[in-house]
Short mmCIF file of C-alpha atoms in Angstrom, two decimals:
data_model
loop_
_atom_site.label_atom_id
_atom_site.label_comp_id
_atom_site.label_asym_id
_atom_site.label_seq_id
_atom_site.Cartn_x
_atom_site.Cartn_y
_atom_site.Cartn_z
CA UNK G 1 0.00 0.00 0.00
CA UNK G 2 2.86 2.37 -0.79
CA UNK G 3 0.53 4.68 -2.57
CA UNK G 4 -2.08 4.68 0.24
CA UNK G 5 0.07 5.20 3.30
CA UNK G 6 -3.50 3.91 3.79
CA UNK G 7 -0.58 -5.90 32.46
CA UNK G 8 -0.59 -6.77 45.35
CA UNK G 9 0.04 -10.13 44.45
CA UNK G 10 -3.42 -11.72 44.14
CA UNK G 11 -4.70 -13.59 47.08
CA UNK G 12 -2.93 -16.90 47.41
CA UNK G 13 -2.36 -19.90 49.61
CA UNK G 14 1.15 -20.85 48.60
CA UNK G 15 4.33 -19.34 47.26
CA UNK G 16 6.37 -21.01 44.59
CA UNK G 17 10.14 -20.81 44.97
CA UNK G 18 12.43 -21.74 42.13
CA UNK G 19 16.15 -22.34 42.25
CA UNK G 20 18.50 -23.31 39.46
CA UNK G 21 20.77 -26.12 40.52
CA UNK G 22 23.37 -25.59 37.83
CA UNK G 23 23.04 -21.84 37.36
CA UNK G 24 22.99 -18.79 39.61
CA UNK G 25 19.45 -17.39 39.76
CA UNK G 26 18.53 -13.89 40.80
CA UNK G 27 15.47 -13.44 43.03
CA UNK G 28 12.28 -11.99 41.68
CA UNK G 29 8.78 -11.46 43.05
CA UNK G 30 7.27 -11.22 39.58
CA UNK G 31 6.69 -14.51 37.83
CA UNK G 32 6.18 -12.84 34.49
CA UNK G 33 9.22 -10.58 34.62
CA UNK G 34 12.35 -11.46 32.69
CA UNK G 35 15.16 -12.71 34.92
CA UNK G 36 18.93 -12.42 34.39
CA UNK G 37 19.83 -14.70 31.56
CA UNK G 38 22.05 -17.74 31.95
CA UNK G 39 23.21 -19.35 28.74
CA UNK G 40 22.96 -23.06 28.20
CA UNK G 41 26.11 -25.03 27.56
CA UNK G 42 25.49 -26.17 24.02
CA UNK G 43 29.06 -27.34 23.26
CA UNK G 44 28.86 -25.75 19.86
CA UNK G 45 25.48 -27.29 19.10
CA UNK G 46 22.81 -25.37 17.31
CA UNK G 47 20.47 -23.79 18.30
CA UNK G 48 21.75 -21.66 21.18
CA UNK G 49 19.28 -21.52 24.10
CA UNK G 50 19.40 -19.20 27.12
CA UNK G 51 17.26 -17.98 30.02
CA UNK G 52 16.70 -18.30 33.77
CA UNK G 53 13.26 -19.03 35.25
CA UNK G 54 11.57 -16.50 37.53
CA UNK G 55 12.20 -17.33 41.18
CA UNK G 56 8.80 -16.88 42.86
CA UNK G 57 5.13 -16.75 42.08
CA UNK G 58 2.10 -16.46 44.36
CA UNK G 59 -0.37 -19.32 44.27
CA UNK G 60 -3.33 -18.77 41.98
CA UNK G 61 -1.22 -16.45 39.85
CA UNK G 62 0.05 -17.56 36.50
CA UNK G 63 3.69 -18.66 36.22
CA UNK G 64 5.46 -18.53 32.88
CA UNK G 65 9.01 -19.12 31.67
CA UNK G 66 10.02 -19.28 28.02
CA UNK G 67 13.66 -19.68 26.97
CA UNK G 68 15.28 -17.53 24.32
CA UNK G 69 16.52 -19.33 21.26
CA UNK G 70 18.92 -18.16 18.56
CA UNK G 71 18.32 -19.95 15.30
CA UNK G 72 21.07 -21.79 13.51
CA UNK G 73 22.59 -20.49 10.33
CA UNK G 74 20.42 -22.88 8.37
CA UNK G 75 17.27 -21.79 10.23
CA UNK G 76 16.15 -25.39 10.71
CA UNK G 77 12.91 -25.79 12.69
CA UNK G 78 13.43 -25.85 16.46
CA UNK G 79 11.43 -28.09 18.78
CA UNK G 80 11.54 -28.34 22.57
CA UNK G 81 11.21 -31.14 25.11
CA UNK G 82 11.14 -31.31 28.93
CA UNK G 83 12.11 -33.82 31.58
CA UNK G 84 10.45 -33.98 35.02
CA UNK G 85 7.72 -31.45 34.24
CA UNK G 86 5.73 -30.39 37.34
CA UNK G 87 2.26 -31.88 37.36
CA UNK G 88 0.62 -28.46 37.68
CA UNK G 89 2.38 -27.01 34.64
CA UNK G 90 1.92 -27.15 30.89
CA UNK G 91 4.72 -27.22 28.32
CA UNK G 92 4.69 -25.92 24.74
CA UNK G 93 6.90 -27.97 22.44
CA UNK G 94 6.94 -25.20 19.83
CA UNK G 95 8.44 -22.52 22.13
CA UNK G 96 9.76 -24.30 25.26
CA UNK G 97 7.34 -22.33 27.41
CA UNK G 98 6.66 -23.80 30.89
CA UNK G 99 3.54 -22.35 32.44
CA UNK G 100 0.84 -23.07 34.99
CA UNK G 101 -0.76 -22.06 38.27
CA UNK G 102 0.20 -24.10 41.37
CA UNK G 103 -2.10 -24.32 44.38
CA UNK G 104 -1.79 -25.52 47.98
CA UNK G 105 -2.09 -29.25 47.12
CA UNK G 106 0.96 -28.79 44.88
CA UNK G 107 3.23 -28.03 47.88
CA UNK G 108 6.48 -29.98 47.52
CA UNK G 109 9.75 -30.20 45.58
CA UNK G 110 10.01 -30.80 41.83
CA UNK G 111 13.70 -31.51 41.09
CA UNK G 112 15.87 -31.90 38.00
CA UNK G 113 13.65 -30.14 35.46
CA UNK G 114 15.46 -29.94 32.12
CA UNK G 115 14.27 -28.03 29.06
CA UNK G 116 15.97 -29.00 25.80
CA UNK G 117 15.87 -27.65 22.25
CA UNK G 118 16.72 -29.54 19.09
CA UNK G 119 17.19 -28.54 15.48
CA UNK G 120 17.92 -31.21 12.92
CA UNK G 121 20.50 -33.58 14.39
CA UNK G 122 21.75 -31.12 17.05
CA UNK G 123 20.38 -30.47 20.52
CA UNK G 124 21.15 -28.39 23.61
CA UNK G 125 19.62 -27.98 27.08
CA UNK G 126 19.33 -25.35 29.78
CA UNK G 127 20.81 -26.20 33.21
CA UNK G 128 18.55 -28.38 35.36
CA UNK G 129 16.49 -26.53 37.93
CA UNK G 130 14.33 -27.42 40.92
CA UNK G 131 10.92 -25.99 41.70
CA UNK G 132 9.77 -25.95 45.32
CA UNK G 133 6.20 -25.08 46.22
CA UNK G 134 5.88 -23.99 49.85
CA UNK G 135 2.77 -23.04 51.78
CA UNK G 136 2.33 -19.47 52.94
CA UNK G 137 -0.46 -17.35 54.40
CA UNK G 138 -1.36 -14.21 52.50
CA UNK G 139 -4.09 -11.75 53.36
CA UNK G 140 -6.96 -11.66 50.89
CA UNK G 141 -6.57 -8.99 48.27
CA UNK G 142 -9.30 -6.46 47.48
CA UNK G 143 -9.05 -7.74 43.93
CA UNK G 144 -10.84 -10.93 45.04
CA UNK G 145 -14.16 -9.22 44.46
CA UNK G 146 -16.40 -11.19 42.18
CA UNK G 147 -17.62 -8.09 40.41
CA UNK G 148 -16.88 -7.69 36.77
CA UNK G 149 -14.74 -4.58 37.16
CA UNK G 150 -12.53 -5.89 39.96
CA UNK G 151 -12.06 -9.25 38.27
CA UNK G 152 -10.94 -7.49 35.12
CA UNK G 153 -8.47 -5.38 37.10
CA UNK G 154 -7.09 -8.39 38.95
CA UNK G 155 -6.67 -10.36 35.77
CA UNK G 156 -4.87 -7.67 33.86
CA UNK G 157 -2.52 -6.65 36.65
CA UNK G 158 -1.54 -9.99 38.10
CA UNK G 159 -2.45 -12.57 35.51
CA UNK G 160 -4.78 -14.22 38.06
CA UNK G 161 -7.55 -16.59 37.20
CA UNK G 162 -11.02 -15.13 37.20
CA UNK G 163 -13.62 -16.83 39.40
CA UNK G 164 -16.56 -14.51 38.92
CA UNK G 165 -19.54 -14.34 36.63
CA UNK G 166 -19.56 -14.94 32.90
CA UNK G 167 -19.40 -11.23 32.15
CA UNK G 168 -16.44 -10.92 34.47
CA UNK G 169 -14.80 -13.90 32.83
CA UNK G 170 -15.17 -12.26 29.46
CA UNK G 171 -13.64 -9.05 30.77
CA UNK G 172 -10.80 -10.99 32.36
CA UNK G 173 -10.03 -12.81 29.17
CA UNK G 174 -9.91 -9.67 27.12
CA UNK G 175 -7.57 -7.80 29.47
CA UNK G 176 -5.04 -10.51 30.08
CA UNK G 177 -6.69 -12.97 32.51
CA UNK G 178 -6.04 -16.62 31.87
CA UNK G 179 -9.30 -18.28 32.89
CA UNK G 180 -9.78 -21.13 30.47
CA UNK G 181 -6.76 -19.92 28.52
CA UNK G 182 -5.23 -21.86 25.66
CA UNK G 183 -2.16 -21.75 23.47
CA UNK G 184 -2.04 -20.30 20.00
CA UNK G 185 -0.46 -21.98 17.04
CA UNK G 186 2.43 -19.60 17.72
CA UNK G 187 2.86 -20.99 21.26
CA UNK G 188 1.52 -17.80 22.87
CA UNK G 189 -0.65 -18.00 25.99
CA UNK G 190 -4.13 -16.91 24.98
CA UNK G 191 -7.32 -15.92 26.73
CA UNK G 192 -10.16 -18.40 26.21
CA UNK G 193 -11.92 -15.99 23.84
CA UNK G 194 -8.80 -15.47 21.73
CA UNK G 195 -8.12 -19.21 21.57
CA UNK G 196 -11.72 -19.73 20.44
CA UNK G 197 -11.26 -17.25 17.59
CA UNK G 198 -8.10 -18.98 16.43
CA UNK G 199 -9.80 -22.38 16.49
CA UNK G 200 -12.66 -20.95 14.44
CA UNK G 201 -10.30 -19.46 11.85
CA UNK G 202 -8.30 -22.70 11.62
CA UNK G 203 -11.41 -24.67 10.73
CA UNK G 204 -12.96 -22.31 8.19
CA UNK G 205 -11.22 -23.33 4.98
CA UNK G 206 -12.86 -26.76 5.00
CA UNK G 207 -16.37 -25.24 5.05
CA UNK G 208 -18.35 -24.24 1.99
CA UNK G 209 -18.93 -20.82 3.57
CA UNK G 210 -15.37 -20.00 4.51
CA UNK G 211 -14.55 -16.44 3.44
CA UNK G 212 -15.08 -13.72 6.03
CA UNK G 213 -16.10 -10.42 4.51
CA UNK G 214 -13.96 -7.57 5.80
CA UNK G 215 -13.77 -3.79 5.45
CA UNK G 216 -11.09 -1.38 6.59
CA UNK G 217 -12.35 1.69 8.45
CA UNK G 218 -12.07 5.07 6.80
CA UNK G 219 -8.75 5.88 8.45
CA UNK G 220 -8.52 9.52 7.43
CA UNK G 221 -12.18 10.59 7.61
CA UNK G 222 -13.96 12.27 10.52
CA UNK G 223 -16.32 9.27 10.67
CA UNK G 224 -14.18 6.14 10.27
CA UNK G 225 -17.30 3.94 10.07
CA UNK G 226 -18.68 5.72 6.98
CA UNK G 227 -18.07 2.86 4.56
CA UNK G 228 -19.42 0.24 6.95
CA UNK G 229 -22.61 2.23 7.54
CA UNK G 230 -23.09 2.84 3.82
CA UNK G 231 -22.53 -0.83 3.04
CA UNK G 232 -25.22 -1.80 5.54
CA UNK G 233 -27.69 0.65 4.06
CA UNK G 234 -26.97 -0.58 0.54
CA UNK G 235 -26.92 -4.35 1.18
CA UNK G 236 -28.51 -4.90 4.60
CA UNK G 237 -25.32 -6.63 5.75
CA UNK G 238 -22.18 -5.74 7.67
CA UNK G 239 -18.68 -7.18 7.29
CA UNK G 240 -17.46 -9.87 9.70
CA UNK G 241 -13.99 -8.30 9.99
CA UNK G 242 -13.37 -4.63 10.74
CA UNK G 243 -9.93 -3.27 9.91
CA UNK G 244 -8.72 -0.71 12.45
CA UNK G 245 -5.43 0.87 13.52
CA UNK G 246 -3.88 3.00 16.24
CA UNK G 247 -3.74 6.49 14.84
CA UNK G 248 -1.34 9.35 15.41
CA UNK G 249 -3.93 10.65 17.89
CA UNK G 250 -3.76 7.31 19.75
CA UNK G 251 0.05 7.07 19.85
CA UNK G 252 1.74 10.36 18.80
CA UNK G 253 4.75 9.97 16.50
CA UNK G 254 3.98 6.29 15.97
CA UNK G 255 0.29 5.90 15.09
CA UNK G 256 -0.90 6.02 11.48
CA UNK G 257 0.14 9.36 10.06
CA UNK G 258 -2.75 11.72 9.32
CA UNK G 259 -5.34 9.55 11.04
CA UNK G 260 -7.24 10.55 14.17
CA UNK G 261 -9.45 7.46 14.62
CA UNK G 262 -9.67 5.89 18.08
CA UNK G 263 -8.47 2.32 17.59
CA UNK G 264 -9.47 1.13 21.04
CA UNK G 265 -13.00 2.55 20.85
CA UNK G 266 -13.62 1.23 17.33
CA UNK G 267 -12.27 -2.21 18.21
CA UNK G 268 -14.42 -2.42 21.34
CA UNK G 269 -17.46 -1.23 19.41
CA UNK G 270 -17.01 -3.97 16.81
CA UNK G 271 -16.26 -6.68 19.37
CA UNK G 272 -19.41 -5.71 21.30
CA UNK G 273 -21.36 -6.20 18.06
CA UNK G 274 -19.94 -9.72 17.77
CA UNK G 275 -17.38 -8.95 15.07
CA UNK G 276 -13.74 -9.76 14.41
CA UNK G 277 -11.07 -7.04 14.58
CA UNK G 278 -7.92 -6.76 12.51
CA UNK G 279 -5.48 -4.08 13.72
CA UNK G 280 -2.85 -2.97 11.23
CA UNK G 281 0.22 -1.04 12.38
CA UNK G 282 2.11 1.55 10.37
CA UNK G 283 4.54 2.90 13.01
CA UNK G 284 6.25 6.22 12.45
CA UNK G 285 10.04 6.35 12.26
CA UNK G 286 11.44 5.66 15.78
CA UNK G 287 14.73 7.40 14.97
CA UNK G 288 13.62 10.75 13.60
CA UNK G 289 10.20 10.73 15.32
CA UNK G 290 8.84 12.38 12.19
CA UNK G 291 5.58 10.45 12.54
CA UNK G 292 5.98 9.03 9.04
CA UNK G 293 6.18 5.35 8.24
CA UNK G 294 7.72 6.29 4.91
CA UNK G 295 10.66 8.12 6.52
CA UNK G 296 13.58 5.74 5.90
CA UNK G 297 16.25 7.63 7.89
CA UNK G 298 17.00 4.87 10.39
CA UNK G 299 19.63 2.24 11.20
CA UNK G 300 17.67 -0.92 11.87
CA UNK G 301 20.28 -2.51 14.15
CA UNK G 302 19.69 0.35 16.63
CA UNK G 303 16.22 -1.08 17.29
CA UNK G 304 17.74 -4.37 18.38
CA UNK G 305 20.52 -3.04 20.63
CA UNK G 306 19.95 -1.15 23.90
CA UNK G 307 21.85 2.02 24.69
CA UNK G 308 20.62 4.45 22.02
CA UNK G 309 17.68 6.81 21.61
CA UNK G 310 16.17 4.90 18.69
CA UNK G 311 15.96 1.75 20.83
CA UNK G 312 14.46 3.71 23.73
CA UNK G 313 11.86 5.31 21.45
CA UNK G 314 10.94 1.92 20.00
CA UNK G 315 10.59 0.38 23.47
CA UNK G 316 8.30 3.27 24.39
CA UNK G 317 6.17 2.46 21.35
CA UNK G 318 5.92 -1.20 22.36
CA UNK G 319 4.84 -0.11 25.86
CA UNK G 320 2.17 2.13 24.32
CA UNK G 321 0.90 -0.74 22.16
CA UNK G 322 0.64 -2.99 25.21
CA UNK G 323 -1.38 -0.33 27.04
CA UNK G 324 -3.77 0.05 24.09
CA UNK G 325 -4.20 -3.68 23.54
CA UNK G 326 -5.03 -4.22 27.22
CA UNK G 327 -7.88 -1.71 26.86
CA UNK G 328 -9.50 -3.81 24.13
CA UNK G 329 -12.26 -6.09 25.42
CA UNK G 330 -11.56 -9.16 23.33
CA UNK G 331 -9.28 -10.78 20.78
CA UNK G 332 -7.69 -8.99 17.86
CA UNK G 333 -5.77 -10.06 14.80
CA UNK G 334 -2.59 -7.94 14.80
CA UNK G 335 -0.80 -7.12 11.55
CA UNK G 336 2.35 -5.46 12.97
CA UNK G 337 4.71 -4.98 10.01
CA UNK G 338 2.46 -4.26 7.06
CA UNK G 339 3.74 -5.44 3.69
CA UNK G 340 6.98 -6.59 5.26
CA UNK G 341 8.62 -7.44 1.94
CA UNK G 342 8.01 -4.00 0.42
CA UNK G 343 10.55 -1.15 0.30
CA UNK G 344 8.16 1.78 0.84
CA UNK G 345 8.08 1.70 4.68
CA UNK G 346 11.15 2.10 6.89
CA UNK G 347 11.03 -1.51 8.13
CA UNK G 348 11.06 -2.89 4.61
CA UNK G 349 13.53 -0.35 3.30
CA UNK G 350 16.19 -0.33 6.03
CA UNK G 351 15.82 -3.71 7.81
CA UNK G 352 17.15 -6.94 6.36
CA UNK G 353 15.00 -10.07 6.37
CA UNK G 354 16.88 -11.33 9.44
CA UNK G 355 16.47 -7.98 11.24
CA UNK G 356 12.76 -7.86 10.48
CA UNK G 357 12.35 -11.38 11.88
CA UNK G 358 14.22 -10.27 15.01
CA UNK G 359 12.03 -7.16 15.34
CA UNK G 360 8.93 -9.37 15.13
CA UNK G 361 10.31 -11.77 17.77
CA UNK G 362 11.28 -8.80 19.97
CA UNK G 363 7.72 -7.43 19.83
CA UNK G 364 6.21 -10.90 20.42
CA UNK G 365 8.43 -11.43 23.47
CA UNK G 366 7.68 -7.94 24.81
CA UNK G 367 3.93 -8.56 24.59
CA UNK G 368 4.24 -12.02 26.18
CA UNK G 369 6.31 -10.65 29.07
CA UNK G 370 3.80 -7.83 29.54
CA UNK G 371 0.88 -10.26 29.85
CA UNK G 372 -0.92 -9.56 26.56
CA UNK G 373 -3.16 -12.55 25.85
CA UNK G 374 -5.66 -11.23 23.32
CA UNK G 375 -3.52 -11.08 20.18
CA UNK G 376 -3.32 -13.36 17.15
CA UNK G 377 -0.25 -12.54 15.06
CA UNK G 378 -0.64 -12.01 11.31
CA UNK G 379 2.34 -12.14 8.93
CA UNK G 380 1.72 -9.96 5.89
CA UNK G 381 3.42 -9.45 2.53
CA UNK G 382 2.68 -7.49 -0.61
CA UNK G 383 1.87 -9.14 -3.91
CA UNK G 384 4.36 -9.11 -6.77
CA UNK G 385 7.43 -8.07 -4.76
CA UNK G 386 9.12 -11.40 -4.05
CA UNK G 387 10.72 -12.81 -0.89
CA UNK G 388 7.33 -13.85 0.42
CA UNK G 389 8.62 -16.05 3.26
CA UNK G 390 12.12 -14.54 3.65
CA UNK G 391 10.96 -12.27 6.50
CA UNK G 392 8.95 -14.97 8.26
CA UNK G 393 9.89 -15.02 11.98
CA UNK G 394 9.02 -18.70 12.44
CA UNK G 395 5.90 -20.72 13.17
CA UNK G 396 6.39 -20.15 16.91
CA UNK G 397 5.59 -16.46 16.40
CA UNK G 398 2.78 -16.47 13.81
CA UNK G 399 -0.91 -17.44 13.89
CA UNK G 400 -2.12 -16.26 10.47
CA UNK G 401 -0.54 -15.32 7.16
CA UNK G 402 -1.80 -12.82 4.60
CA UNK G 403 -1.01 -10.88 1.49
CA UNK G 404 -2.19 -7.59 -0.05
CA UNK G 405 -3.23 -7.51 -3.68
CA UNK G 406 -4.97 -4.92 -5.86
CA UNK G 407 -6.71 -6.79 -7.41
CA UNK G 408 -5.88 -10.47 -6.88
CA UNK G 409 -5.56 -12.67 -9.94
CA UNK G 410 -4.56 -16.22 -10.83
CA UNK G 411 -0.92 -15.04 -10.89
CA UNK G 412 -1.15 -14.56 -7.12
CA UNK G 413 -0.38 -18.28 -6.93
CA UNK G 414 3.31 -17.24 -6.94
CA UNK G 415 2.91 -15.89 -3.40
CA UNK G 416 -0.24 -17.74 -2.31
CA UNK G 417 1.45 -21.14 -2.61
CA UNK G 418 4.51 -20.45 -0.40
CA UNK G 419 2.27 -18.75 2.17
CA UNK G 420 -0.22 -21.65 2.11
CA UNK G 421 2.67 -24.06 2.70
CA UNK G 422 3.23 -22.43 6.11
CA UNK G 423 0.03 -24.12 7.30
CA UNK G 424 -1.69 -21.09 8.86
CA UNK G 425 -5.14 -19.57 8.23
CA UNK G 426 -4.86 -17.17 5.29
CA UNK G 427 -6.30 -13.72 4.66
CA UNK G 428 -6.27 -11.15 1.94
CA UNK G 429 -5.48 -8.42 4.47
CA UNK G 430 -5.92 -5.60 1.96
CA UNK G 431 -7.54 -5.73 -1.40
CA UNK G 432 -9.43 -3.70 -3.93
CA UNK G 433 -10.78 -3.91 -7.44
CA UNK G 434 -8.43 -1.47 -9.16
CA UNK G 435 -4.62 -1.21 -9.00
CA UNK G 436 -4.67 2.59 -8.97
CA UNK G 437 -5.30 4.25 -5.61
CA UNK G 438 -7.67 5.74 -5.08
CA UNK G 439 -9.55 4.50 -8.13
CA UNK G 440 -12.60 6.21 -9.57
CA UNK G 441 -15.74 5.29 -7.66
CA UNK G 442 -17.91 2.56 -9.19
CA UNK G 443 -15.28 1.82 -11.84
CA UNK G 444 -14.81 -1.81 -10.81
CA UNK G 445 -16.78 -4.76 -9.49
CA UNK G 446 -15.77 -6.23 -6.11
CA UNK G 447 -17.74 -9.39 -6.79
CA UNK G 448 -15.33 -10.10 -9.65
CA UNK G 449 -12.51 -9.95 -7.09
CA UNK G 450 -14.34 -12.48 -4.93
CA UNK G 451 -14.88 -14.90 -7.79
CA UNK G 452 -11.14 -14.83 -8.59
CA UNK G 453 -10.36 -15.54 -4.93
CA UNK G 454 -12.83 -18.43 -4.76
CA UNK G 455 -11.44 -20.00 -7.90
CA UNK G 456 -7.74 -19.70 -7.04
CA UNK G 457 -7.23 -19.56 -3.26
CA UNK G 458 -9.04 -22.47 -1.57
CA UNK G 459 -7.41 -21.93 1.83
CA UNK G 460 -8.47 -18.30 2.03
CA UNK G 461 -10.64 -17.51 5.08
CA UNK G 462 -11.11 -13.76 4.74
CA UNK G 463 -10.92 -10.76 2.43
CA UNK G 464 -10.56 -7.31 4.02
CA UNK G 465 -11.33 -4.65 1.44
CA UNK G 466 -9.40 -1.39 1.63
CA UNK G 467 -11.01 1.96 2.40
CA UNK G 468 -11.32 5.12 0.30
CA UNK G 469 -12.90 4.48 -3.09
CA UNK G 470 -11.74 0.82 -2.96
CA UNK G 471 -14.37 0.26 -0.24
CA UNK G 472 -17.16 -2.24 -0.82
CA UNK G 473 -19.77 0.51 -0.75
CA UNK G 474 -17.86 2.62 -3.27
CA UNK G 475 -17.59 0.04 -6.05
CA UNK G 476 -20.05 -2.08 -7.96
CA UNK G 477 -20.92 -5.62 -6.88
CA UNK G 478 -21.19 -4.98 -3.14
CA UNK G 479 -24.52 -6.78 -2.75
CA UNK G 480 -23.40 -9.76 -4.82
CA UNK G 481 -20.18 -9.91 -2.76
CA UNK G 482 -22.00 -9.81 0.59
CA UNK G 483 -24.64 -12.39 -0.40
CA UNK G 484 -22.31 -14.87 -2.11
CA UNK G 485 -22.64 -18.47 -0.90
CA UNK G 486 -18.99 -18.52 0.26
CA UNK G 487 -19.19 -15.26 2.23
CA UNK G 488 -19.65 -14.91 5.99
CA UNK G 489 -20.94 -11.58 7.26
CA UNK G 490 -21.26 -10.20 10.79
CA UNK G 491 -24.63 -11.89 11.23
CA UNK G 492 -23.12 -15.26 10.30
CA UNK G 493 -20.47 -15.32 13.03
CA UNK G 494 -21.06 -17.83 15.87
CA UNK G 495 -22.19 -16.32 19.15
CA UNK G 496 -19.40 -18.26 20.91
CA UNK G 497 -16.90 -15.80 19.50
#
């Protein structure tokens, strides 16, 4: 789209103490905070794995440790295994994450826990560590209230499990609580609602009605819902997916340049209506702070190395994103580096494929450490540019894949096929009927676009049409598009979402 620039301790009955038997561990009272790293002795093996578990966690609070892995030069897939896993914990083989919530009956010692990583014929392991669960008496916290508001606060600040009403449980899930939580295909810890959305998306492509209709908001208009409202008046239907963003008004210097829409409010409005939200990010330049995503004056390595202003600015942006995402009352699909293979934004212009993958992993880790549990991660490329999987950060970090095409055609197989091979749900994250932007109104037929997609992209589960005059309501064929037998609209989404 180069031309469009379109998380006091909760109440608890036990305290969990962890000690590394072959590594020096620093104390910590925060189970979700990163601890001083200790590097595994890999004896030259690949991959290289490092990390030290947190040292304490209050009972009934969520404990999580995920090691850091550096991929081998050949970037072979990495898988994890564990020996002597505590009975109260879960383990993710895709990321090495050990997580769970111990309670008083779990009091005892869990020795010689070993987390290993393997890639191809090589393997390495972190030092063995022992987990001891000891009983303790803690005063009840005010956050134990069963009301919806207090449960939401407790969940988002401490990662505690909600035990209140269904409305409270929903609030908890959306703001970071882990009641009924699951794991994403990327290995991330998800709220129950977010996990349900992922499961739904993963099963769509095998259904006859499998393409979610989507519409981007009018990012630069005073009423960002203009096109959605017009579409409803013209067809009687609303899209299933609403495309939103965080604007420059939401996050100064980093939000979408020229836009003043309220991404949190729009996302919550659509979620309350039962819809699906896709949030696209076009961050302004973190070096110059010009506010422009097209400003390419930046050294990408500065974003990956602490000790400079560019890194500090970028970390501030990540903190702002976390704050915004925790205000959203449900799951979102996050498209963080739009059109990652293109050269028109600073990340595509000045960051190598390896650096972009590291930036993605850095953001993923930051969100995980901050207790964000309502995000599904969408990898996105632009049609016709090449290098469609070169920037891919790895299956452990991605839930969906997508491409942008104006308009899609049978030749999109050149990028559809390598993306489909990644085995993730697929979206057309941006699309429109005419290659020029903005095109003349009513000069194309969006239903033609849909028929091409149906004929050529069988694994596609959603099409999110761009705004401006590419919008569904601004081109011909909107009613045929919204009533097609393969299309799912807002009214067709299951209430369980």
